Coordinates of C-alpha atoms and ligand atoms in Angstrom, one line a residue:
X1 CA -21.8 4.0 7.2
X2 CA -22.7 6.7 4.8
X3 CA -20.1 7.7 2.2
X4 CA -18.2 10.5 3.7
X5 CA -17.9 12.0 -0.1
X6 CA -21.8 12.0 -0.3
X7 CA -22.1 14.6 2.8
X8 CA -23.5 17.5 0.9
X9 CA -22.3 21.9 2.4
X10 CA -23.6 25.0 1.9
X11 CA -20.3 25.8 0.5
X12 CA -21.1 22.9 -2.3
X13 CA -24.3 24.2 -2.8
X14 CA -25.9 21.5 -5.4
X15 CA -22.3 21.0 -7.2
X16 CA -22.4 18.2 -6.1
X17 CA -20.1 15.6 -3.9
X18 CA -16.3 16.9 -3.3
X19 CA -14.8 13.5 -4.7
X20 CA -14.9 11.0 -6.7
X21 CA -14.6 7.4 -5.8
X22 CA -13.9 5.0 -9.1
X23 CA -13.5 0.8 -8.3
X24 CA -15.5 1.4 -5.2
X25 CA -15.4 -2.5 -4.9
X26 CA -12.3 -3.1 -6.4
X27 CA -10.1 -6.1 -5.3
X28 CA -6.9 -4.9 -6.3
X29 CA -3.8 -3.6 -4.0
X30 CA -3.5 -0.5 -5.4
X31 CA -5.5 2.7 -4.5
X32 CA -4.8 5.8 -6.3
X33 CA -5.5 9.1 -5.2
X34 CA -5.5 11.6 -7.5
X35 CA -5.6 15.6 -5.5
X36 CA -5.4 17.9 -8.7
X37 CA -8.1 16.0 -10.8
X38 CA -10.3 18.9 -11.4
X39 CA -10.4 22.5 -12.0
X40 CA -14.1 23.6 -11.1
X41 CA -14.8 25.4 -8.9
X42 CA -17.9 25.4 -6.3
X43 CA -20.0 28.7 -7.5
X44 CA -20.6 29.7 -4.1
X45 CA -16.6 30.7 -4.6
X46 CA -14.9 33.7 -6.1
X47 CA -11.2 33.3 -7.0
X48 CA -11.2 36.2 -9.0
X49 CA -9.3 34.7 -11.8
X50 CA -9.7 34.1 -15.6
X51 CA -10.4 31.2 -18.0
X52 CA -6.5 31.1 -18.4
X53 CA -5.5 30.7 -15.0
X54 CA -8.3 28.1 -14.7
X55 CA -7.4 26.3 -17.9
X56 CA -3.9 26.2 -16.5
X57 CA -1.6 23.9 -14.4
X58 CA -1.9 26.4 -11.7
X59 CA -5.6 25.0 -10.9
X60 CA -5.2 21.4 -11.7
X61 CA -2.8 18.8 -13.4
X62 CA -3.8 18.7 -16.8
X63 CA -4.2 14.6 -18.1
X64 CA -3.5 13.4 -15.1
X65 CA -7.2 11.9 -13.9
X66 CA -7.0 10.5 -17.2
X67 CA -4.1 8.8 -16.6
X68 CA -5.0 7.4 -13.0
X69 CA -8.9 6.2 -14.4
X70 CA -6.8 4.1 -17.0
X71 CA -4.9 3.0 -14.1
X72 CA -7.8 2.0 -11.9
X73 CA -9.2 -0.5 -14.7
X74 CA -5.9 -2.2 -15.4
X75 CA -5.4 -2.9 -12.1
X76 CA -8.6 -3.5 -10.5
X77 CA -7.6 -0.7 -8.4
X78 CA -9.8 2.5 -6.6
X79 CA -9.3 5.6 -7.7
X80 CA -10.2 8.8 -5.4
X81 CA -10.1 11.9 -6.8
X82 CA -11.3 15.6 -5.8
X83 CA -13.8 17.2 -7.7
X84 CA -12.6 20.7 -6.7
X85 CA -9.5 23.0 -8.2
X86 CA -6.4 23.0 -5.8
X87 CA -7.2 26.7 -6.0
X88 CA -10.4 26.5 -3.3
X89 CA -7.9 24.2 -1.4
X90 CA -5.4 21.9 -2.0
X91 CA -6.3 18.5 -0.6
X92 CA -2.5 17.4 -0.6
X93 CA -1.5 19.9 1.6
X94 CA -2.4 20.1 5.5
X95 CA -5.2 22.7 6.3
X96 CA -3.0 24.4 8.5
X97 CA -0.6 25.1 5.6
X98 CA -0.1 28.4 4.3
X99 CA -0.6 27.5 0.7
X100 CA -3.3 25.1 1.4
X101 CA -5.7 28.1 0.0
X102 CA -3.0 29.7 -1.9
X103 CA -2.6 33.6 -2.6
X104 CA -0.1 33.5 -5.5
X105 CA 1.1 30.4 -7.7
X106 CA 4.1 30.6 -10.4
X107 CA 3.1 33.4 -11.9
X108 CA -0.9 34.1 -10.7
X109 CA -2.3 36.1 -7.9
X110 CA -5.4 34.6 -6.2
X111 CA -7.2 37.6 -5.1
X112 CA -10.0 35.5 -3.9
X113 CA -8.0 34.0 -2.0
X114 CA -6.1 36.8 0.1
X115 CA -7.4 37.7 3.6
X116 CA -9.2 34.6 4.3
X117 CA -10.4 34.3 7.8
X118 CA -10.3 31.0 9.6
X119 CA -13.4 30.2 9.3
X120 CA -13.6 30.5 5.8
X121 CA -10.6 27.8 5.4
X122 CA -12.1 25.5 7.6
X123 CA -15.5 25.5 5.6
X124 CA -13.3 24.7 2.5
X125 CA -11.4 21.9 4.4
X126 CA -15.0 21.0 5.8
X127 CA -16.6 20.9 2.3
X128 CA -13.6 19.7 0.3
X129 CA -10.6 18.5 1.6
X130 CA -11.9 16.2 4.8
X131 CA -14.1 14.1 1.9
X132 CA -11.2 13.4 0.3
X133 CA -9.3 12.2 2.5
X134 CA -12.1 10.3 4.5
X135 CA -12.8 8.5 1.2
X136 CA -9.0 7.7 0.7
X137 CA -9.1 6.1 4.1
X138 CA -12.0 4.6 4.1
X139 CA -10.8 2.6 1.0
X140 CA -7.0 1.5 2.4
X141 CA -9.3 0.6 5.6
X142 CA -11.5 -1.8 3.3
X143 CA -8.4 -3.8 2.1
X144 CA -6.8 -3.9 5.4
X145 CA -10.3 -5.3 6.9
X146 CA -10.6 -8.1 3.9
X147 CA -6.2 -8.5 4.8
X148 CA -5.1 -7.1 1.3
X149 CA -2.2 -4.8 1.9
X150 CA -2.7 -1.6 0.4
X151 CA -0.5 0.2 -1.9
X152 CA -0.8 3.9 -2.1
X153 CA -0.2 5.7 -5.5
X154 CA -0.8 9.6 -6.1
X155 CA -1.0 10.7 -9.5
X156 CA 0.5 14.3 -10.8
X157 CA 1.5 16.3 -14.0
X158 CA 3.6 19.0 -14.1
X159 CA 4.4 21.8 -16.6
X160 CA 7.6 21.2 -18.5
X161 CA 8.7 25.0 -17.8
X162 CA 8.9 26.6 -13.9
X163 CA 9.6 29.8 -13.6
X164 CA 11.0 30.1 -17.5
X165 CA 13.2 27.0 -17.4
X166 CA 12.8 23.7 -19.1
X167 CA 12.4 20.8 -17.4
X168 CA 14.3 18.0 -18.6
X169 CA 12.9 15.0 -16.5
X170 CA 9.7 13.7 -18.1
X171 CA 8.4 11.2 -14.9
X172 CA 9.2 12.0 -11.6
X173 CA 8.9 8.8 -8.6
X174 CA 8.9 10.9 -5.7
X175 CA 8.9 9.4 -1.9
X176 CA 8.8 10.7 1.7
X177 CA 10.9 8.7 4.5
X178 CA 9.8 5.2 2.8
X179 CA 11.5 4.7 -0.5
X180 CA 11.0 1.3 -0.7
X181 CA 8.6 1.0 -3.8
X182 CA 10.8 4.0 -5.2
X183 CA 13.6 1.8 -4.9
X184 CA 11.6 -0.7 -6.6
X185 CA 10.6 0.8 -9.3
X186 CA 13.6 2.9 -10.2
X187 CA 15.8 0.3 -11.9
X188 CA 13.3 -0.3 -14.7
X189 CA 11.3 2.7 -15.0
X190 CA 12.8 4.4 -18.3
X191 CA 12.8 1.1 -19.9
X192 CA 9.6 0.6 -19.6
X193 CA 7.7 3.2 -19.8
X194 CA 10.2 5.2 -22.1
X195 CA 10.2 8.4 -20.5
X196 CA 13.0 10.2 -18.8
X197 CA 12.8 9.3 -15.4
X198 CA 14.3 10.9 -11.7
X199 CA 13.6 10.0 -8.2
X200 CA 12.1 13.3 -6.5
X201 CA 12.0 15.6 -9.3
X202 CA 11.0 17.7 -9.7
X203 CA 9.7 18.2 -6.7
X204 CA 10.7 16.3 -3.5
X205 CA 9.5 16.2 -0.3
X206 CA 11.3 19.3 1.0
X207 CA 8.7 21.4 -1.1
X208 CA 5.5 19.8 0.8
X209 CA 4.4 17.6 -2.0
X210 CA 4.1 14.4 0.3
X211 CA 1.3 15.4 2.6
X212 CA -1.6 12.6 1.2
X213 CA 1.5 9.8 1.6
X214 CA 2.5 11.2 5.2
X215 CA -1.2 11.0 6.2
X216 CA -2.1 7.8 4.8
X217 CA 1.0 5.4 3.8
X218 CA 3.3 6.4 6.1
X219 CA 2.0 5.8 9.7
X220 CA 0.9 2.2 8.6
X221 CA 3.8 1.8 6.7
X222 CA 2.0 1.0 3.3
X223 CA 4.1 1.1 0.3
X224 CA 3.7 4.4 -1.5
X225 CA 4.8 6.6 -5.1
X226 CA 3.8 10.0 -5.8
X227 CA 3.9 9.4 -9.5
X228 CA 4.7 13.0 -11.6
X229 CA 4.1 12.7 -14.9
X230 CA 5.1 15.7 -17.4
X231 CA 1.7 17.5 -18.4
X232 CA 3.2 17.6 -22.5
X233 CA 3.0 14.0 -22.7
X234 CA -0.4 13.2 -21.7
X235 CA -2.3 15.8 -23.9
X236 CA -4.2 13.6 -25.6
X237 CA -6.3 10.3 -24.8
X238 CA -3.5 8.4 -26.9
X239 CA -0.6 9.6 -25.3
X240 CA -2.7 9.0 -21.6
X241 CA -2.9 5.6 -23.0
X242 CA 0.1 4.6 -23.8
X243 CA 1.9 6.7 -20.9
X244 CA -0.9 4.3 -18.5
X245 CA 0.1 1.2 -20.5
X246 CA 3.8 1.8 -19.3
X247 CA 3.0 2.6 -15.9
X248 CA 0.5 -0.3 -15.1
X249 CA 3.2 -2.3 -16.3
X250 CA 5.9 -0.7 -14.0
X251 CA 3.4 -0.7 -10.9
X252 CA 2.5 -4.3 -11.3
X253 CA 6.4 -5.2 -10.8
X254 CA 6.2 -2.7 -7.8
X255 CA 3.4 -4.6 -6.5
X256 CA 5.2 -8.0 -6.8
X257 CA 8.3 -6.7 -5.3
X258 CA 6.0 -5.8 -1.6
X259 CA 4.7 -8.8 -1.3
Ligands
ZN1 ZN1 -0.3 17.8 -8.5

């Protein structure tokens, strides 16, 4: 079979492949997927936005690719991440979704993005978003084929003010209708990775976070985490380590409690 990530669009225009597939031939349970890895953005599109807004949370989650690559190697795990902005579209949300090419963020407009016709959203979720989400499937398909169980982790940051408030929480373990590894993980999460820590905050899935764990954890009943880190404390490499450290940690007592 050919890669699905390798399939190459007018829309990507020699940018190259829309994801990025780390531990291809990993061993381990875990797969990570990581949807706000990037903030480029293909040059065949105009968002009409500045550096700012692209160097901002609003096109991507700052540190936390970093984060999930540190992951990967500690725990002989994939990671798949998209090598697009959420901006051109937002591979955890469905196509069909009306912020899947959003017009406004927290505090941005998105002219680029107003008045899209339908074919121009299904080229991005053509070019972009299917990749994704083939590669993601194609890995959790590889384990179930050599009988490992899969265990599907998505990786975030978010900004520690929304909308002019602070927020407090510092690592958010957020679930859909299957809190089981939630459950797991809860009881010794601040101990161990030191951070302040809340179960869907602070987002939940109300707000339309959990599309990648509805689409590929949920119908086979894999265990899942959408892990939100705050973007403050993974600035630096150091901090990515350590915060990593804590987490492989934490996910590895997850992992023993599925078995
Ligand atoms: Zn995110």
């Amino acid at each position: 079979m050919i890669p699905s990530e390798n399939h190459d669009t007018e829309l990507l225009a020699g940018a190259g492949s829309a994801v990025e597939v780390v531990g291809r031939n990993s061993r381990g349970r875990f797969v990570f997927a990581c949807e706000h890895a990037s903030n480029q953005v293909p040059t065949t599109i105009h968002l009409g936005v500045d550096a700012n807004v692209l160097n901002s949370h609003a096109a991507w989650d700052p540190g936390a690719v970093m984060v999930a690559r540190l992951l990967a190697k500690r725990l002989d795990a994939t990671l798949v991440a998209a090598r697009f902005s959420r901006l051109v579209c937002d591979c955890n949300r469905p196509p069909d979704a009306n912020d899947f090419c959003t017009v406004r963020t927290e505090i941005h407009e998105i002219p680029g993005n107003v008045g899209l016709s339908s074919a121009e959203r299904a080229a991005r979720s053509a070019a972009l978003y299917e990749p994704f989400h083939a590669s993601l499937a194609e890995q959790i398909e590889r384990r179930l084929v050599d009988g490992i169980r899969p265990i599907l982790v998505t990786i975030h940051s978010f900004s520690p003010t929304w909308n002019g408030v602070h927020r407090g929480v510092e690592l958010g373990l957020l679930h859909d209708s299957d809190p089981r590894l939630v459950d797991a993980l809860l009881p010794r999460a601040a101990a161990i990775t030191g951070l302040r820590t809340a179960r869907n905050q602070p987002y939940g899935p109300e707000d339309g976070v959990t599309h990648t764990l509805q689409r590929h954890a949920l119908p086979a009943q894999l265990p899942n985490v959408m892990i939100e880190i705050r973007n403050d404390l993974i600035a630096s490499l150091g901090t990515q380590q350590r915060i990593a450290d804590g987490l492989a940690v934490l996910l590895a007592r997850g992992e023993a409690a599925m078995a």
